[in-house]
PDB file of C-alpha atoms in Angstrom:
ATOM      1  CA  MET R  20      10.772  14.105 -22.672  1.00  0.00           C
ATOM      2  CA  SER R  21      13.585  12.183 -20.565  1.00  0.00           C
ATOM      3  CA  GLN R  22      13.443  10.145 -18.440  1.00  0.00           C
ATOM      4  CA  ALA R  23      16.352  10.469 -16.710  1.00  0.00           C
ATOM      5  CA  HIS R  24      14.436  10.527 -13.564  1.00  0.00           C
ATOM      6  CA  MET R  25      12.580   7.769 -13.268  1.00  0.00           C
ATOM      7  CA  VAL R  26      14.203   4.894 -10.584  1.00  0.00           C
ATOM      8  CA  GLU R  27      15.405   2.391 -12.938  1.00  0.00           C
ATOM      9  CA  LEU R  28      13.539  -1.177 -11.088  1.00  0.00           C
ATOM     10  CA  PRO R  29      13.204  -4.863 -12.593  1.00  0.00           C
ATOM     11  CA  LYS R  30      11.105  -5.684 -15.322  1.00  0.00           C
ATOM     12  CA  PHE R  31       8.725  -8.091 -13.336  1.00  0.00           C
ATOM     13  CA  TYR R  32       7.939  -5.252 -11.144  1.00  0.00           C
ATOM     14  CA  TRP R  33       5.777  -3.943 -13.665  1.00  0.00           C
ATOM     15  CA  GLY R  34       3.884  -7.891 -13.424  1.00  0.00           C
ATOM     16  CA  MET R  35       3.371  -7.353  -9.999  1.00  0.00           C
ATOM     17  CA  LYS R  36       1.933  -3.559 -10.348  1.00  0.00           C
ATOM     18  CA  ILE R  37      -0.656  -5.224 -12.363  1.00  0.00           C
ATOM     19  CA  ALA R  38      -1.162  -7.916 -10.013  1.00  0.00           C
ATOM     20  CA  GLN R  39      -1.804  -5.606  -6.849  1.00  0.00           C
ATOM     21  CA  LEU R  40      -4.215  -3.614  -9.020  1.00  0.00           C
ATOM     22  CA  VAL R  41      -6.395  -6.592 -10.339  1.00  0.00           C
ATOM     23  CA  LEU R  42      -6.722  -7.972  -6.435  1.00  0.00           C
ATOM     24  CA  ALA R  43      -7.188  -4.063  -5.575  1.00  0.00           C
ATOM     25  CA  VAL R  44     -10.342  -4.344  -7.608  1.00  0.00           C
ATOM     26  CA  ILE R  45     -11.622  -7.740  -7.207  1.00  0.00           C
ATOM     27  CA  VAL R  46     -11.386  -6.793  -2.880  1.00  0.00           C
ATOM     28  CA  PHE R  47     -12.997  -3.223  -3.879  1.00  0.00           C
ATOM     29  CA  ALA R  48     -15.773  -5.139  -5.684  1.00  0.00           C
ATOM     30  CA  LEU R  49     -16.519  -7.832  -3.229  1.00  0.00           C
ATOM     31  CA  SER R  50     -16.392  -5.009  -0.295  1.00  0.00           C
ATOM     32  CA  CYS R  51     -19.067  -3.393  -2.088  1.00  0.00           C
ATOM     33  CA  TYR R  52     -21.137  -6.378  -1.834  1.00  0.00           C
ATOM     34  CA  GLU R  53     -19.978  -6.777   1.663  1.00  0.00           C
ATOM     35  CA  VAL R  54     -21.641  -3.801   2.161  1.00  0.00           C
ATOM     36  CA  ALA R  55     -24.522  -4.205   0.532  1.00  0.00           C
ATOM     37  CA  ILE R  56     -25.522  -7.577   2.431  1.00  0.00           C
ATOM     38  CA  TYR R  57     -24.046  -5.744   6.268  1.00  0.00           C
ATOM     39  CA  ALA R  58     -22.762  -2.876   6.683  1.00  0.00           C
ATOM     40  CA  SER R  59     -19.389  -2.814   8.696  1.00  0.00           C
ATOM     41  CA  SER R  60     -16.444  -0.309   9.581  1.00  0.00           C
ATOM     42  CA  TRP R  61     -13.928  -2.651   8.732  1.00  0.00           C
ATOM     43  CA  ALA R  62     -16.011  -3.581   5.273  1.00  0.00           C
ATOM     44  CA  GLY R  63     -15.955   0.386   4.977  1.00  0.00           C
ATOM     45  CA  PHE R  64     -12.464   0.629   5.580  1.00  0.00           C
ATOM     46  CA  THR R  65     -11.682  -2.151   2.911  1.00  0.00           C
ATOM     47  CA  VAL R  66     -13.755  -0.057   0.195  1.00  0.00           C
ATOM     48  CA  PHE R  67     -11.762   2.666   1.116  1.00  0.00           C
ATOM     49  CA  THR R  68      -8.244   1.220   0.828  1.00  0.00           C
ATOM     50  CA  GLY R  69      -9.598  -0.550  -2.094  1.00  0.00           C
ATOM     51  CA  LEU R  70     -10.421   2.835  -4.017  1.00  0.00           C
ATOM     52  CA  PHE R  71      -7.000   4.492  -2.549  1.00  0.00           C
ATOM     53  CA  THR R  72      -4.827   1.469  -3.898  1.00  0.00           C
ATOM     54  CA  ILE R  73      -6.643   1.957  -7.541  1.00  0.00           C
ATOM     55  CA  GLY R  74      -5.889   5.465  -7.377  1.00  0.00           C
ATOM     56  CA  ILE R  75      -1.893   5.267  -6.595  1.00  0.00           C
ATOM     57  CA  LEU R  76      -2.107   2.363  -9.366  1.00  0.00           C
ATOM     58  CA  VAL R  77      -3.540   4.197 -12.080  1.00  0.00           C
ATOM     59  CA  TYR R  78      -1.067   7.193 -11.268  1.00  0.00           C
ATOM     60  CA  TYR R  79       1.714   4.777 -11.246  1.00  0.00           C
ATOM     61  CA  PHE R  80       0.832   3.608 -14.978  1.00  0.00           C
ATOM     62  CA  VAL R  81       0.168   6.653 -16.404  1.00  0.00           C
ATOM     63  CA  ALA R  82       3.340   8.388 -14.848  1.00  0.00           C
ATOM     64  CA  VAL R  83       4.936   5.464 -15.953  1.00  0.00           C
ATOM     65  CA  HIS R  84       4.246   5.148 -19.928  1.00  0.00           C
ATOM     66  CA  SER R  85       2.230   8.354 -20.376  1.00  0.00           C
ATOM     67  CA  GLN R  86       3.416  11.391 -18.379  1.00  0.00           C
ATOM     68  CA  PRO R  87       6.616  11.591 -17.133  1.00  0.00           C
ATOM     69  CA  GLN R  88       6.598  15.519 -16.516  1.00  0.00           C
ATOM     70  CA  ILE R  89       4.036  13.829 -13.278  1.00  0.00           C
ATOM     71  CA  TYR R  90       6.385  10.943 -11.964  1.00  0.00           C
ATOM     72  CA  ASN R  91       8.168  11.944  -8.824  1.00  0.00           C
ATOM     73  CA  TRP R  92       9.619   8.708  -6.732  1.00  0.00           C
ATOM     74  CA  ILE R  93       9.689  10.444  -3.573  1.00  0.00           C
ATOM     75  CA  ALA R  94       5.510  10.647  -4.028  1.00  0.00           C
ATOM     76  CA  PHE R  95       5.713   7.147  -4.901  1.00  0.00           C
ATOM     77  CA  LEU R  96       7.747   6.053  -1.834  1.00  0.00           C
ATOM     78  CA  VAL R  97       5.042   7.950   0.183  1.00  0.00           C
ATOM     79  CA  LEU R  98       2.287   5.865  -1.161  1.00  0.00           C
ATOM     80  CA  GLU R  99       4.027   2.649  -0.877  1.00  0.00           C
ATOM     81  CA  CYS R 100       4.489   3.159   2.490  1.00  0.00           C
ATOM     82  CA  VAL R 101       0.832   4.003   3.105  1.00  0.00           C
ATOM     83  CA  ALA R 102      -0.484   1.238   1.473  1.00  0.00           C
ATOM     84  CA  VAL R 103       1.475  -1.111   3.239  1.00  0.00           C
ATOM     85  CA  ILE R 104       0.193   0.373   6.270  1.00  0.00           C
ATOM     86  CA  PHE R 105      -3.512   0.117   4.588  1.00  0.00           C
ATOM     87  CA  TRP R 106      -3.350  -3.573   3.753  1.00  0.00           C
ATOM     88  CA  LEU R 107      -2.204  -4.672   7.131  1.00  0.00           C
ATOM     89  CA  VAL R 108      -4.684  -3.001   8.292  1.00  0.00           C
ATOM     90  CA  VAL R 109      -7.084  -4.704   6.392  1.00  0.00           C
ATOM     91  CA  TRP R 110      -6.184  -8.000   6.583  1.00  0.00           C
ATOM     92  CA  ALA R 111      -5.772  -7.746  10.419  1.00  0.00           C
ATOM     93  CA  ILE R 112      -9.678  -6.640  10.580  1.00  0.00           C
ATOM     94  CA  PHE R 113     -10.694  -8.777   8.812  1.00  0.00           C
ATOM     95  CA  ALA R 114      -8.582 -11.744  11.070  1.00  0.00           C
ATOM     96  CA  ALA R 115     -10.205 -10.495  13.779  1.00  0.00           C
ATOM     97  CA  ALA R 116     -14.073 -10.126  12.252  1.00  0.00           C
ATOM     98  CA  LEU R 117     -13.870 -13.801  11.848  1.00  0.00           C
ATOM     99  CA  ALA R 118     -14.251 -14.498  15.879  1.00  0.00           C
ATOM    100  CA  VAL R 119     -17.409 -12.023  15.735  1.00  0.00           C
ATOM    101  CA  VAL R 120     -19.389 -12.558  12.298  1.00  0.00           C
ATOM    102  CA  TYR R 121     -21.393 -15.231  13.635  1.00  0.00           C
ATOM    103  CA  PHE R 122     -23.051 -12.275  15.536  1.00  0.00           C
ATOM    104  CA  VAL R 123     -25.011 -11.509  12.582  1.00  0.00           C
ATOM    105  CA  SER R 124     -26.430 -14.822  11.819  1.00  0.00           C
ATOM    106  CA  THR R 125     -30.265 -15.758  12.390  1.00  0.00           C
ATOM    107  CA  ASP R 126     -29.202 -18.407  14.726  1.00  0.00           C
ATOM    108  CA  TYR R 127     -27.972 -16.176  17.305  1.00  0.00           C
ATOM    109  CA  TYR R 128     -28.538 -12.526  18.277  1.00  0.00           C
ATOM    110  CA  TYR R 129     -26.682 -10.559  20.856  1.00  0.00           C
ATOM    111  CA  ALA R 130     -29.044  -8.181  21.113  1.00  0.00           C
ATOM    112  CA  LYS R 131     -33.089  -9.597  20.392  1.00  0.00           C
ATOM    113  CA  ARG R 132     -34.556  -6.075  19.615  1.00  0.00           C
ATOM    114  CA  SER R 133     -31.622  -4.374  17.779  1.00  0.00           C
ATOM    115  CA  LEU R 134     -32.127  -2.469  15.076  1.00  0.00           C
ATOM    116  CA  ASP R 135     -29.471  -4.457  12.874  1.00  0.00           C
ATOM    117  CA  LYS R 136     -30.527  -5.996   9.634  1.00  0.00           C
ATOM    118  CA  ARG R 137     -30.795  -9.447  10.457  1.00  0.00           C
ATOM    119  CA  LEU R 138     -30.077 -11.845   7.740  1.00  0.00           C
ATOM    120  CA  THR R 139     -31.003 -15.120   5.896  1.00  0.00           C
ATOM    121  CA  ASN R 140     -29.133 -18.232   5.901  1.00  0.00           C
ATOM    122  CA  GLY R 141     -28.007 -17.619   1.952  1.00  0.00           C
ATOM    123  CA  GLU R 142     -26.696 -13.886   2.810  1.00  0.00           C
ATOM    124  CA  PHE R 143     -24.581 -14.758   6.396  1.00  0.00           C
ATOM    125  CA  ASP R 144     -22.785 -17.820   4.246  1.00  0.00           C
ATOM    126  CA  ALA R 145     -22.342 -15.312   1.406  1.00  0.00           C
ATOM    127  CA  TYR R 146     -21.261 -12.741   3.997  1.00  0.00           C
ATOM    128  CA  ASN R 147     -18.756 -15.414   5.733  1.00  0.00           C
ATOM    129  CA  ALA R 148     -17.285 -16.608   2.457  1.00  0.00           C
ATOM    130  CA  ILE R 149     -16.671 -13.101   1.407  1.00  0.00           C
ATOM    131  CA  THR R 150     -14.904 -12.362   5.004  1.00  0.00           C
ATOM    132  CA  TYR R 151     -12.498 -15.316   4.576  1.00  0.00           C
ATOM    133  CA  ALA R 152     -11.979 -14.073   0.629  1.00  0.00           C
ATOM    134  CA  VAL R 153     -11.255 -10.684   1.348  1.00  0.00           C
ATOM    135  CA  LEU R 154      -8.917 -11.859   4.705  1.00  0.00           C
ATOM    136  CA  ALA R 155      -6.737 -14.033   1.868  1.00  0.00           C
ATOM    137  CA  LEU R 156      -6.159 -11.226  -0.713  1.00  0.00           C
ATOM    138  CA  GLY R 157      -5.660  -8.535   1.557  1.00  0.00           C
ATOM    139  CA  LEU R 158      -3.339 -10.678   3.139  1.00  0.00           C
ATOM    140  CA  ILE R 159      -1.142 -11.528  -0.459  1.00  0.00           C
ATOM    141  CA  GLU R 160      -1.843  -7.234  -1.772  1.00  0.00           C
ATOM    142  CA  TRP R 161       0.071  -6.611   1.534  1.00  0.00           C
ATOM    143  CA  VAL R 162       2.919  -8.959   0.906  1.00  0.00           C
ATOM    144  CA  LEU R 163       2.925  -7.828  -2.720  1.00  0.00           C
ATOM    145  CA  PHE R 164       3.536  -4.166  -1.740  1.00  0.00           C
ATOM    146  CA  CYS R 165       6.365  -4.855   1.093  1.00  0.00           C
ATOM    147  CA  VAL R 166       7.703  -6.584  -2.041  1.00  0.00           C
ATOM    148  CA  THR R 167       7.352  -3.284  -4.167  1.00  0.00           C
ATOM    149  CA  LEU R 168       8.142  -0.928  -1.601  1.00  0.00           C
ATOM    150  CA  GLY R 169      11.560  -2.641  -0.853  1.00  0.00           C
ATOM    151  CA  PHE R 170      12.401  -2.667  -4.397  1.00  0.00           C
ATOM    152  CA  LEU R 171      11.633   0.827  -4.852  1.00  0.00           C
ATOM    153  CA  GLY R 172      13.598   1.737  -1.888  1.00  0.00           C
ATOM    154  CA  LYS R 173      16.866  -0.002  -3.415  1.00  0.00           C
ATOM    155  CA  GLY R 174      15.879   1.186  -6.531  1.00  0.00           C
ATOM    156  CA  ILE R 175      15.686   4.994  -5.168  1.00  0.00           C
ATOM    157  CA  HIS R 176      18.661   4.500  -3.145  1.00  0.00           C
ATOM    158  CA  ASN R 177      20.355   3.491  -6.674  1.00  0.00           C
ATOM    159  CA  HIS R 178      19.198   6.475  -8.178  1.00  0.00           C
ATOM    160  CA  ARG R 179      20.819   8.523  -5.736  1.00  0.00           C
ATOM    161  CA  LYS R 180      23.853   6.937  -5.845  1.00  0.00           C
ATOM    162  CA  ALA R 181      24.266   7.726  -9.590  1.00  0.00           C
ATOM    163  CA  GLY R 182      23.247  11.131  -9.073  1.00  0.00           C
ATOM    164  CA  ARG R 183      20.511  11.696 -11.310  1.00  0.00           C
ATOM    165  CA  PRO R 184      17.722  13.912 -11.129  1.00  0.00           C
ATOM    166  CA  MET R 185      14.790  13.908  -8.554  1.00  0.00           C
ATOM    167  CA  ASN R 186      12.171  15.056 -11.147  1.00  0.00           C
ATOM    168  CA  ALA R 187      11.775  15.722 -14.751  1.00  0.00           C
ATOM    169  CA  GLY R 188      13.745  18.508 -15.711  1.00  0.00           C
ATOM    170  CA  GLY R 189      15.160  18.591 -12.161  1.00  0.00           C
ATOM    171  CA  SER R 190      19.007  19.235 -10.901  1.00  0.00           C
ATOM    172  CA  SER R 191      21.183  16.291  -9.753  1.00  0.00           C
ATOM    173  CA  SER R 192      20.138  14.389  -6.878  1.00  0.00           C
ATOM    174  CA  SER R 193      23.131  13.807  -5.512  1.00  0.00           C
ATOM    175  CA  GLY R 194      24.224  17.530  -4.511  1.00  0.00           C
ATOM    176  CA  TRP R 195      25.410  16.364  -1.455  1.00  0.00           C
ATOM    177  CA  ASN R 196      28.167  13.727  -2.976  1.00  0.00           C
ATOM    178  CA  THR R 197      30.010  16.761  -4.827  1.00  0.00           C
ATOM    179  CA  ALA R 198      29.681  18.758  -1.612  1.00  0.00           C
ATOM    180  CA  SER R 199      31.247  15.662   0.408  1.00  0.00           C
ATOM    181  CA  LYS R 200      33.947  15.438  -2.385  1.00  0.00           C
ATOM    182  CA  GLU R 201      34.868  18.873  -1.956  1.00  0.00           C
ATOM    183  CA  GLU R 202      35.150  19.023   1.659  1.00  0.00           C
ATOM    184  CA  LYS R 203      37.411  15.937   1.652  1.00  0.00           C
ATOM    185  CA  HIS R 204      39.322  17.553  -0.816  1.00  0.00           C
ATOM    186  CA  ASP R 205      39.985  20.850   1.527  1.00  0.00           C
ATOM    187  CA  MET R 206      40.781  18.186   4.472  1.00  0.00           C
ATOM    188  CA  GLN R 207      43.526  16.819   2.895  1.00  0.00           C
ATOM    189  CA  PRO R 208      46.671  17.274   4.276  1.00  0.00           C
ATOM    190  CA  MET R 209      49.228  19.307   2.683  1.00  0.00           C
ATOM    191  CA  PRO R 210      52.707  18.671   1.715  1.00  0.00           C
ATOM    192  CA  ALA R 211      55.291  19.679   4.089  1.00  0.00           C
ATOM    193  CA  GLY R 212      56.849  22.966   3.486  1.00  0.00           C
ATOM    194  CA  GLN R 213      53.336  24.013   2.413  1.00  0.00           C
ATOM    195  CA  SER R 214      50.742  26.263   4.236  1.00  0.00           C
ATOM    196  CA  HIS R 215      46.586  26.795   3.282  1.00  0.00           C
ATOM    197  CA  TYR R 216      47.221  30.364   3.793  1.00  0.00           C
ATOM    198  CA  ALA R 217      49.340  33.010   1.288  1.00  0.00           C
ATOM    199  CA  PRO R 218      52.468  34.042   2.913  1.00  0.00           C
ATOM    200  CA  ASP R 219      51.951  38.137   3.469  1.00  0.00           C
ATOM    201  CA  GLN R 220      52.592  40.293   0.421  1.00  0.00           C
ATOM    202  CA  GLN R 221      54.953  42.408   2.863  1.00  0.00           C
ATOM    203  CA  GLN R 222      57.293  41.221   5.625  1.00  0.00           C
ATOM    204  CA  GLN R 223      57.321  43.395   8.884  1.00  0.00           C
ATOM    205  CA  GLN R 224      60.663  45.228   8.778  1.00  0.00           C
ATOM    206  CA  PRO R 225      62.477  44.875  12.335  1.00  0.00           C
ATOM    207  CA  VAL R 226      62.637  48.213  14.292  1.00  0.00           C
ATOM    208  CA  PRO R 227      65.984  49.368  14.139  1.00  0.00           C
ATOM    209  CA  GLN R 228      68.033  49.410  17.009  1.00  0.00           C
ATOM    210  CA  TYR R 229      70.738  52.480  17.591  1.00  0.00           C
ATOM    211  CA  ASN R 230      73.687  51.856  20.137  1.00  0.00           C
ATOM    212  CA  ASN R 231      75.341  55.115  20.693  1.00  0.00           C
ATOM    213  CA  GLY R 232      77.515  54.770  24.110  1.00  0.00           C
ATOM    214  CA  GLY R 233      75.048  52.295  25.359  1.00  0.00           C
ATOM    215  CA  TYR R 234      72.199  54.353  24.344  1.00  0.00           C
ATOM    216  CA  ASN R 235      69.142  52.241  23.052  1.00  0.00           C
ATOM    217  CA  ALA R 236      66.737  54.115  20.861  1.00  0.00           C
ATOM    218  CA  ALA R 237      64.004  51.352  21.542  1.00  0.00           C
ATOM    219  CA  GLU R 238      64.224  51.791  25.474  1.00  0.00           C
ATOM    220  CA  ALA R 239      64.365  55.344  25.297  1.00  0.00           C
ATOM    221  CA  PRO R 240      61.238  57.511  27.364  1.00  0.00           C
ATOM    222  CA  ALA R 241      58.352  58.563  24.821  1.00  0.00           C
ATOM    223  CA  ASN R 242      58.514  62.394  24.126  1.00  0.00           C
ATOM    224  CA  ARG R 243      55.929  63.837  26.240  1.00  0.00           C
ATOM    225  CA  TYR R 244      56.402  67.006  24.029  1.00  0.00           C
TER     226      TYR R 244
END
């Protein structure tokens, strides 16, 4: 199948996508372990973000290398933007979580009779280390998605500028270019002595004037009978 609808990207873009997938799998595994130790809202959101990232990257790899008919650069652009937002939230909430993570330690309880699971010192140390790791990896993942989004946006711009199709078997994505060229051609000034409108096929003949002894037929009163 023709791949004319695919956006041309640098070769290292593929390597960056592999790095994103590896980081997403690691963060997903660490977040699952963190949820097993102590369930928190930020860890749960990170589990979801990891699954979401793995899903969109698998879709990208399959569309590019196996099923080009499902390739759609509009979908890739939207998913990249969503991934940038999600990973920004991930490392931001984990940075905030580091300020309050000591509340789940065994040394201090913010609610003595709380039903929250009390952690051993070893579990708390592991939880704290995982939080730092997810924060660092989430920040790297966010930077990678920002970079790939920039290259994808530039590639889409060049793709549309070249007039290549938007999807498999689709028409040119630069129909607006053709329309603008036609409009520009229509608005070009005409040479002197020419007109945009075709001349009338038959010219109007002037009304004959009869001057017989000062009598003007054009000024004669209309016949009332």
